Amino acid sequence: MLDHPVATVLDSDFNWQAADSAHHLHPFSDHKSLHEGKIRIITGAEGVYLTDDAGNRILDGMAGLWCVAVGYGRHELVDAAAAQMKTLPFYNTFFKTATRPVISLAERLTAMAPGDLNHAFFACSGSEAVDTALRMARTFWITRGQPSKRVIIGREFGYHGSTTLGAAAGGMVDMHRQGAALPDFAHVMPPYWYGYGSQMSPEAFGLYAARQVEDKIREIGAENVAAFIGEPIQGAGGVIIPPETYWPEVQRICRAHDILLIADEVICGFGRTGRMFGSETFGIAPDLMTLAKGITSGYIPLSAVLVGDRVADVLINETGEFYHGFTYSGHPVACAVALANLDILESEQLAARAEASGVKLRAKLAAALGEQPIVGEIRGTGLIGAIELTADRRTRRFFEKRGRVGALCRDHCFSNNLVMRAVRDTMVFSPPLTITDAEMDDLVDRATTAIMATQADVRSEIL
């Protein structure tokens, strides 16, 4: 039982810190250490800035969790949600029914998508979209009379969500240790040239990394492999940008061995890479594509799986009932918000803007930090990027205690009211696609302050 009255968001004198510690379990957190400190309570947002309950103005260099593409405070999305809630707040898409927003969004997404991705299935999160795509891939092969084709090949540092299937497909070993390791999943090295490229050129390494997929297929047997899943750019894995030679070779390998190719566009989709989809940026023609995050700019939960004709034709004409779906598949309010969000993305040409802004932002970061001893590489595509912190930039040697320097830098960022995420010792960023030149200057100034403070700590042997 609660020992205090339930608070409302307008209560200014309520002890929000204590209530959070007592009752709220945060995602991806060491709860003991989290509650020993003080959390930041976000109360508002506008453009690229957040506001907390202490009145701090925080530059959100991560667009929430890679998702707030059109920036905060867009009344068009609020109005779209309100209008749909007044008309039809909810109905499901089971029982031979649909709503106008879900039909409109399916039509629009398939028209936008590359290749023959002509059908859409909706869910609520990227994790659910990935689970759906994996179920579809396995169902496809079962229907085709090849039930042994069950194995999903993913990549080290790949992130495909937190549901059990998605986490098993991903390459995050800590998640596997906590119950997400499953049979019929395998993993290969990522196309991480900075970390694994040794003395190879990026072009040679791209081919080398891609051919690890073929080696794994041969080890398992193509007759046992259902699909390869990969993000065009591995976001949560540290913004691992593949060399240009990587994806064409992966695609050739999948086609040669009759393996379905799943592009996880949960982060890369909707303009983040400078094109509407990361698959366009890298010339990928996937059989299935997962979408979330930028589909509504995070204003309301929604995800989708776009399904190519080869898979869709089998599911529609041969499978019979597909025993999969969610109460909120194609929620009409979420679909209405997505349609309004796509209007903004297209009318403001935010994909093209992201490409141009990304070039500027990386140039500004290089000018400010490119010669600092702790900075090994500044990389990016569109408005997703990373600053690699290394012990020796000349040899690309990492710090011995991986993640310690990154965590320190993240804390310096937070102290300086900047949100950047640490992945191992790599600082990653993905600001809203609406970020202006002045706001980029602000981001660079705050990042420089944090990284210089981190460098001073390393030099003083605090670590």
XYZ file of C-alpha atoms in Angstrom:
463
model
C 0.000 0.000 0.000
C 1.126 3.561 -0.693
C 1.897 5.654 2.372
C 1.188 8.905 0.537
C -1.525 10.216 -1.778
C -1.013 9.622 -5.499
C 0.549 12.691 -7.105
C -0.447 14.429 -10.305
C 1.992 15.946 -12.780
C 1.041 19.413 -11.523
C 2.144 18.772 -7.925
C 5.226 20.956 -7.454
C 5.879 20.142 -3.795
C 5.612 16.372 -4.136
C 8.824 14.378 -3.538
C 9.207 12.944 -7.042
C 12.710 11.602 -6.358
C 11.556 9.516 -3.409
C 8.523 8.196 -5.264
C 10.645 7.169 -8.230
C 13.099 5.352 -5.981
C 10.303 3.603 -4.107
C 8.176 2.460 -7.015
C 9.707 2.884 -10.483
C 11.921 0.241 -12.103
C 13.872 1.926 -14.909
C 14.901 0.159 -18.140
C 18.556 -0.784 -18.617
C 19.553 0.343 -15.123
C 21.511 -0.872 -12.141
C 18.696 -0.009 -9.777
C 20.782 0.000 -6.615
C 23.317 2.506 -7.929
C 20.589 4.517 -9.693
C 18.682 5.111 -6.478
C 21.835 5.919 -4.540
C 22.144 9.022 -6.695
C 19.647 11.499 -8.049
C 17.663 11.112 -11.224
C 16.824 13.941 -13.573
C 13.100 14.589 -13.914
C 12.226 16.002 -17.327
C 9.242 18.354 -17.300
C 9.157 19.934 -20.762
C 10.774 20.175 -24.190
C 10.881 22.431 -27.237
C 12.872 22.041 -30.437
C 16.139 20.296 -29.489
C 16.058 21.280 -25.808
C 14.663 19.592 -22.706
C 13.774 21.242 -19.396
C 14.049 19.529 -16.017
C 12.351 20.276 -12.711
C 15.355 22.334 -11.578
C 14.926 24.669 -14.541
C 17.963 23.415 -16.481
C 17.853 23.686 -20.283
C 19.369 20.511 -21.698
C 20.455 19.996 -25.305
C 19.152 16.596 -26.373
C 21.885 15.241 -28.599
C 20.127 11.853 -28.757
C 16.642 12.946 -29.949
C 15.156 11.062 -27.016
C 16.243 7.543 -27.905
C 17.186 8.198 -31.553
C 13.542 8.977 -32.285
C 12.413 12.630 -32.062
C 13.159 13.363 -35.713
C 10.977 16.468 -36.099
C 11.943 17.963 -32.728
C 9.893 18.581 -29.618
C 6.787 20.731 -29.384
C 5.295 20.071 -32.834
C 1.639 21.048 -32.438
C 0.777 19.305 -35.721
C 1.330 15.918 -34.082
C -0.588 16.868 -30.952
C -3.493 18.125 -33.070
C -3.510 14.933 -35.162
C -3.713 12.795 -32.012
C -6.480 14.914 -30.500
C -8.566 14.933 -33.675
C -8.335 11.162 -34.056
C -9.128 10.562 -30.388
C -12.304 12.612 -30.756
C -13.377 10.652 -33.838
C -12.217 7.117 -33.006
C -9.835 6.706 -30.050
C -9.363 2.984 -30.594
C -10.412 -0.043 -32.492
C -8.392 -3.128 -33.304
C -7.512 -4.629 -36.671
C -8.620 -8.160 -35.761
C -12.056 -9.570 -36.728
C -11.922 -8.501 -40.384
C -11.820 -4.785 -39.503
C -9.560 -1.834 -40.174
C -9.589 1.933 -39.680
C -8.883 4.690 -42.155
C -5.612 5.839 -40.509
C -4.054 2.357 -40.580
C -5.017 1.828 -44.228
C -3.684 5.276 -45.181
C -0.414 4.705 -43.352
C 0.131 1.251 -44.875
C -0.416 2.694 -48.339
C 1.889 5.633 -47.704
C 4.759 3.659 -46.172
C 4.788 1.072 -48.930
C 4.805 3.835 -51.538
C 7.797 5.475 -49.816
C 9.804 2.304 -49.256
C 12.488 1.065 -51.630
C 12.070 -2.073 -53.697
C 8.964 -4.250 -53.539
C 8.053 -3.752 -49.862
C 4.369 -3.515 -50.684
C 2.727 -4.710 -47.462
C 2.799 -3.377 -43.878
C 2.140 -5.031 -40.512
C 1.891 -2.774 -37.439
C 2.958 -3.147 -33.814
C 3.949 -0.823 -30.961
C 7.723 -1.018 -30.570
C 10.836 -1.833 -32.514
C 11.227 -4.987 -30.436
C 7.754 -6.150 -31.455
C 8.499 -5.338 -35.093
C 11.644 -7.470 -34.975
C 9.795 -10.359 -33.318
C 7.186 -10.097 -36.067
C 9.789 -10.125 -38.842
C 11.480 -13.198 -37.358
C 8.155 -14.996 -37.033
C 7.337 -14.106 -40.635
C 10.704 -15.388 -41.852
C 10.310 -18.723 -40.118
C 6.662 -19.037 -41.179
C 7.700 -18.351 -44.772
C 10.088 -21.299 -44.792
C 7.660 -23.591 -42.934
C 5.012 -22.795 -45.529
C 7.524 -23.451 -48.319
C 8.146 -26.929 -46.894
C 11.570 -26.133 -45.434
C 10.947 -26.057 -41.655
C 14.613 -26.706 -40.876
C 15.412 -23.149 -42.039
C 15.039 -21.595 -38.572
C 18.420 -20.094 -37.657
C 18.672 -16.303 -37.543
C 22.136 -14.804 -38.060
C 22.808 -11.455 -36.397
C 25.945 -9.537 -35.489
C 28.074 -8.772 -32.461
C 26.981 -5.399 -31.011
C 23.745 -5.668 -33.001
C 20.688 -4.374 -31.198
C 17.237 -5.603 -32.177
C 15.211 -4.870 -29.056
C 14.596 -6.223 -25.579
C 11.933 -8.848 -26.167
C 13.399 -12.311 -25.985
C 13.487 -13.033 -29.722
C 14.832 -9.570 -30.540
C 17.486 -9.768 -27.837
C 18.501 -13.243 -28.999
C 18.901 -11.938 -32.548
C 20.997 -9.047 -31.266
C 24.595 -9.397 -30.249
C 24.516 -7.851 -26.778
C 26.096 -10.532 -24.574
C 24.889 -9.003 -21.298
C 21.307 -9.429 -22.480
C 22.049 -13.024 -23.438
C 23.359 -13.704 -19.941
C 20.052 -12.542 -18.461
C 17.841 -15.048 -20.216
C 17.912 -13.850 -23.824
C 20.163 -16.558 -25.264
C 18.125 -18.950 -27.398
C 18.871 -21.837 -29.739
C 18.661 -21.194 -33.485
C 20.463 -17.853 -33.288
C 24.042 -17.206 -34.391
C 26.251 -14.131 -34.583
C 29.119 -12.844 -36.697
C 31.522 -9.927 -36.396
C 30.255 -6.418 -37.160
C 31.739 -4.226 -39.936
C 33.555 -2.177 -37.274
C 36.603 -0.991 -39.193
C 37.951 1.269 -36.446
C 37.884 -1.512 -33.858
C 38.544 -4.607 -35.960
C 40.038 -3.408 -39.240
C 43.686 -3.836 -38.213
C 45.862 -2.879 -41.184
C 43.181 -3.456 -43.827
C 41.716 -0.659 -45.887
C 38.033 0.029 -45.153
C 37.141 -1.456 -48.558
C 39.027 -4.691 -47.927
C 37.691 -4.949 -44.402
C 34.107 -4.455 -45.591
C 34.442 -7.501 -47.828
C 36.178 -9.456 -45.067
C 33.408 -8.714 -42.530
C 30.666 -9.549 -45.043
C 32.262 -12.888 -45.841
C 32.047 -13.869 -42.186
C 28.308 -14.106 -42.872
C 28.981 -16.601 -45.664
C 31.369 -18.586 -43.466
C 28.662 -18.812 -40.782
C 26.046 -19.918 -43.335
C 28.359 -22.678 -44.545
C 29.110 -23.717 -40.946
C 25.411 -23.998 -40.072
C 24.244 -25.139 -43.489
C 22.138 -22.923 -45.732
C 19.319 -25.460 -45.406
C 19.093 -24.447 -41.721
C 19.320 -20.645 -42.013
C 16.126 -18.576 -42.289
C 17.452 -15.023 -42.361
C 20.235 -12.561 -41.761
C 19.223 -9.451 -39.784
C 21.231 -6.253 -39.577
C 20.901 -2.521 -39.044
C 22.162 -0.445 -41.992
C 24.188 1.429 -39.336
C 24.523 -0.269 -35.947
C 23.248 2.502 -33.688
C 23.133 1.220 -30.119
C 26.228 -0.852 -30.875
C 28.274 2.347 -31.152
C 27.287 3.882 -34.500
C 29.192 1.291 -36.512
C 29.123 2.554 -40.098
C 29.947 -0.187 -42.606
C 32.432 0.385 -45.421
C 30.806 0.823 -48.834
C 31.795 -2.710 -49.834
C 29.945 -4.399 -46.968
C 26.230 -4.364 -47.749
C 26.471 -5.236 -51.469
C 28.483 -8.319 -50.537
C 26.100 -9.313 -47.718
C 23.211 -9.004 -50.118
C 24.981 -11.124 -52.740
C 25.688 -13.794 -50.119
C 22.075 -13.923 -48.907
C 20.770 -14.255 -52.455
C 23.342 -16.907 -53.366
C 22.381 -19.071 -50.378
C 18.619 -18.341 -50.474
C 18.606 -16.567 -47.114
C 16.050 -13.844 -46.342
C 17.536 -10.397 -45.630
C 15.957 -8.326 -42.852
C 16.945 -4.654 -42.599
C 16.365 -3.325 -39.087
C 15.577 0.344 -39.752
C 14.257 1.117 -36.264
C 16.975 3.768 -35.835
C 18.008 4.446 -39.435
C 14.546 4.962 -40.904
C 12.832 8.299 -41.586
C 15.717 10.516 -42.574
C 18.347 9.761 -39.963
C 21.029 8.708 -42.505
C 20.307 11.507 -44.985
C 17.854 9.403 -47.014
C 14.373 8.377 -45.957
C 15.642 4.877 -45.213
C 19.103 3.547 -44.401
C 18.528 0.843 -47.008
C 18.513 3.598 -49.641
C 21.740 5.043 -48.241
C 23.537 1.694 -48.546
C 21.748 0.194 -51.557
C 20.073 -2.629 -49.620
C 17.066 -4.448 -51.112
C 15.648 -6.273 -48.058
C 12.948 -8.928 -47.955
C 11.618 -7.427 -44.717
C 12.196 -4.061 -43.054
C 11.452 -3.131 -39.440
C 10.488 0.452 -38.566
C 9.737 2.369 -35.354
C 11.107 5.437 -33.510
C 11.059 8.097 -36.256
C 7.760 6.831 -37.639
C 5.971 9.092 -35.105
C 9.080 10.957 -33.880
C 8.466 9.187 -30.584
C 5.323 11.175 -29.836
C 3.323 7.953 -29.486
C 4.365 4.287 -29.717
C 4.146 2.674 -33.150
C 6.201 0.289 -35.254
C 5.852 -1.513 -38.545
C 7.224 -4.362 -40.602
C 7.316 -3.776 -44.336
C 7.135 -7.052 -46.228
C 8.495 -7.690 -49.715
C 6.438 -9.423 -52.374
C 8.287 -12.737 -52.160
C 7.421 -13.199 -48.472
C 4.029 -11.502 -48.615
C 2.803 -13.657 -51.492
C 3.510 -16.811 -49.498
C 1.980 -15.458 -46.267
C -1.131 -14.249 -48.076
C -1.744 -17.084 -50.532
C -0.274 -20.189 -48.893
C 0.170 -19.898 -45.123
C -3.456 -19.647 -44.073
C -3.936 -17.928 -40.719
C -0.811 -16.182 -39.425
C -1.090 -16.668 -35.664
C 0.504 -13.416 -34.607
C -0.610 -9.883 -33.712
C -1.139 -7.334 -30.967
C -4.115 -5.539 -29.446
C -2.635 -2.240 -30.596
C -1.505 -3.327 -34.085
C -2.405 -0.308 -36.216
C -3.743 1.818 -33.355
C -5.703 4.589 -35.125
C -4.307 7.420 -32.984
C -0.718 6.283 -33.499
C -1.284 5.932 -37.251
C -2.819 9.425 -37.429
C 0.227 10.866 -35.664
C 2.539 8.958 -38.012
C 0.789 10.422 -41.040
C 1.200 13.947 -39.657
C 4.840 13.199 -38.844
C 5.491 12.032 -42.409
C 3.928 15.267 -43.657
C 6.532 17.239 -41.683
C 9.424 15.022 -42.766
C 8.507 15.458 -46.403
C 7.393 19.105 -46.453
C 10.478 20.271 -44.555
C 12.758 17.895 -46.511
C 14.300 16.683 -43.285
C 16.170 13.755 -44.820
C 18.086 16.051 -47.160
C 18.515 18.519 -44.322
C 19.969 15.757 -42.144
C 22.541 14.941 -44.816
C 23.668 18.570 -45.087
C 23.552 19.183 -41.321
C 25.547 16.031 -40.671
C 28.379 17.243 -42.880
C 28.424 20.565 -41.015
C 28.247 18.982 -37.582
C 31.110 16.586 -38.217
C 33.227 19.435 -39.602
C 32.545 21.510 -36.493
C 33.416 18.576 -34.222
C 36.602 17.884 -36.183
C 37.671 21.524 -35.900
C 37.066 21.526 -32.142
C 38.251 18.038 -31.203
C 39.992 16.411 -34.155
C 43.515 16.924 -32.822
C 42.863 15.981 -29.202
C 44.865 12.934 -28.044
C 41.824 11.167 -26.589
C 39.777 11.433 -29.811
C 40.527 8.572 -32.169
C 37.824 9.077 -34.781
C 34.819 11.272 -35.514
C 32.426 9.479 -37.871
C 28.873 9.759 -39.065
C 26.320 9.521 -41.838
C 23.518 12.059 -41.970
C 22.631 13.015 -38.401
C 23.883 9.896 -36.651
C 27.473 9.901 -35.489
C 30.109 8.936 -32.969
C 33.246 10.213 -31.276
C 35.604 7.331 -30.558
C 37.628 7.864 -27.368
C 40.889 5.928 -27.352
C 44.007 5.477 -25.259
C 46.252 5.869 -28.317
C 44.798 7.436 -31.443
C 47.837 6.539 -33.549
C 47.506 2.785 -32.996
C 43.712 2.810 -32.365
C 44.357 1.223 -28.979
C 41.355 1.158 -26.641
C 41.403 1.834 -22.911
C 41.992 -1.298 -20.849
C 38.804 -0.964 -18.812
C 36.328 -0.644 -21.675
C 33.419 1.613 -20.850
C 34.973 3.432 -17.916
C 36.097 6.498 -19.887
C 32.843 6.594 -21.821
C 30.816 6.584 -18.598
C 32.967 9.398 -17.250
C 32.465 11.453 -20.406
C 28.717 10.803 -20.324
C 28.604 12.172 -16.781
C 30.551 15.263 -17.846
C 28.031 15.731 -20.664
C 25.117 15.505 -18.253
C 26.794 17.956 -15.875
C 27.090 20.318 -18.817
C 23.402 19.828 -19.773
C 24.103 17.797 -22.886
C 22.634 14.369 -23.611
C 25.101 12.126 -25.435
C 25.179 8.390 -24.945
C 28.244 6.300 -24.103
C 28.615 2.919 -25.816
C 31.737 1.350 -24.375
C 34.138 4.329 -24.825
C 32.345 5.716 -27.854
C 30.196 8.827 -27.496
C 27.249 8.598 -29.874
C 24.844 11.310 -30.984
C 21.691 11.657 -33.086
C 20.051 15.055 -32.533
C 16.639 15.978 -33.955
C 16.791 16.435 -37.722
C 15.575 20.008 -37.230
C 18.761 21.121 -35.452
C 19.959 24.563 -36.603
C 23.500 25.814 -37.180
C 23.411 27.758 -33.903
C 22.191 24.675 -32.036
C 24.968 22.607 -33.618
C 27.472 25.165 -32.339
C 25.940 24.797 -28.883
C 26.186 21.001 -29.086
C 29.838 21.181 -30.163
C 30.704 23.628 -27.378
C 29.123 21.420 -24.727
C 30.647 18.237 -26.156
C 34.076 19.876 -26.271
C 33.810 20.924 -22.634
C 32.866 17.372 -21.619
C 35.552 15.649 -23.677
C 38.283 18.038 -22.555
C 37.265 17.409 -18.933
C 37.408 13.661 -19.600
C 40.862 14.025 -21.158
C 42.061 15.951 -18.118
C 40.786 13.192 -15.848
C 42.593 10.546 -17.886
C 45.811 12.546 -17.798
C 45.576 12.987 -14.042
C 45.265 9.203 -13.713
C 41.907 9.311 -11.987
C 40.975 6.118 -13.809
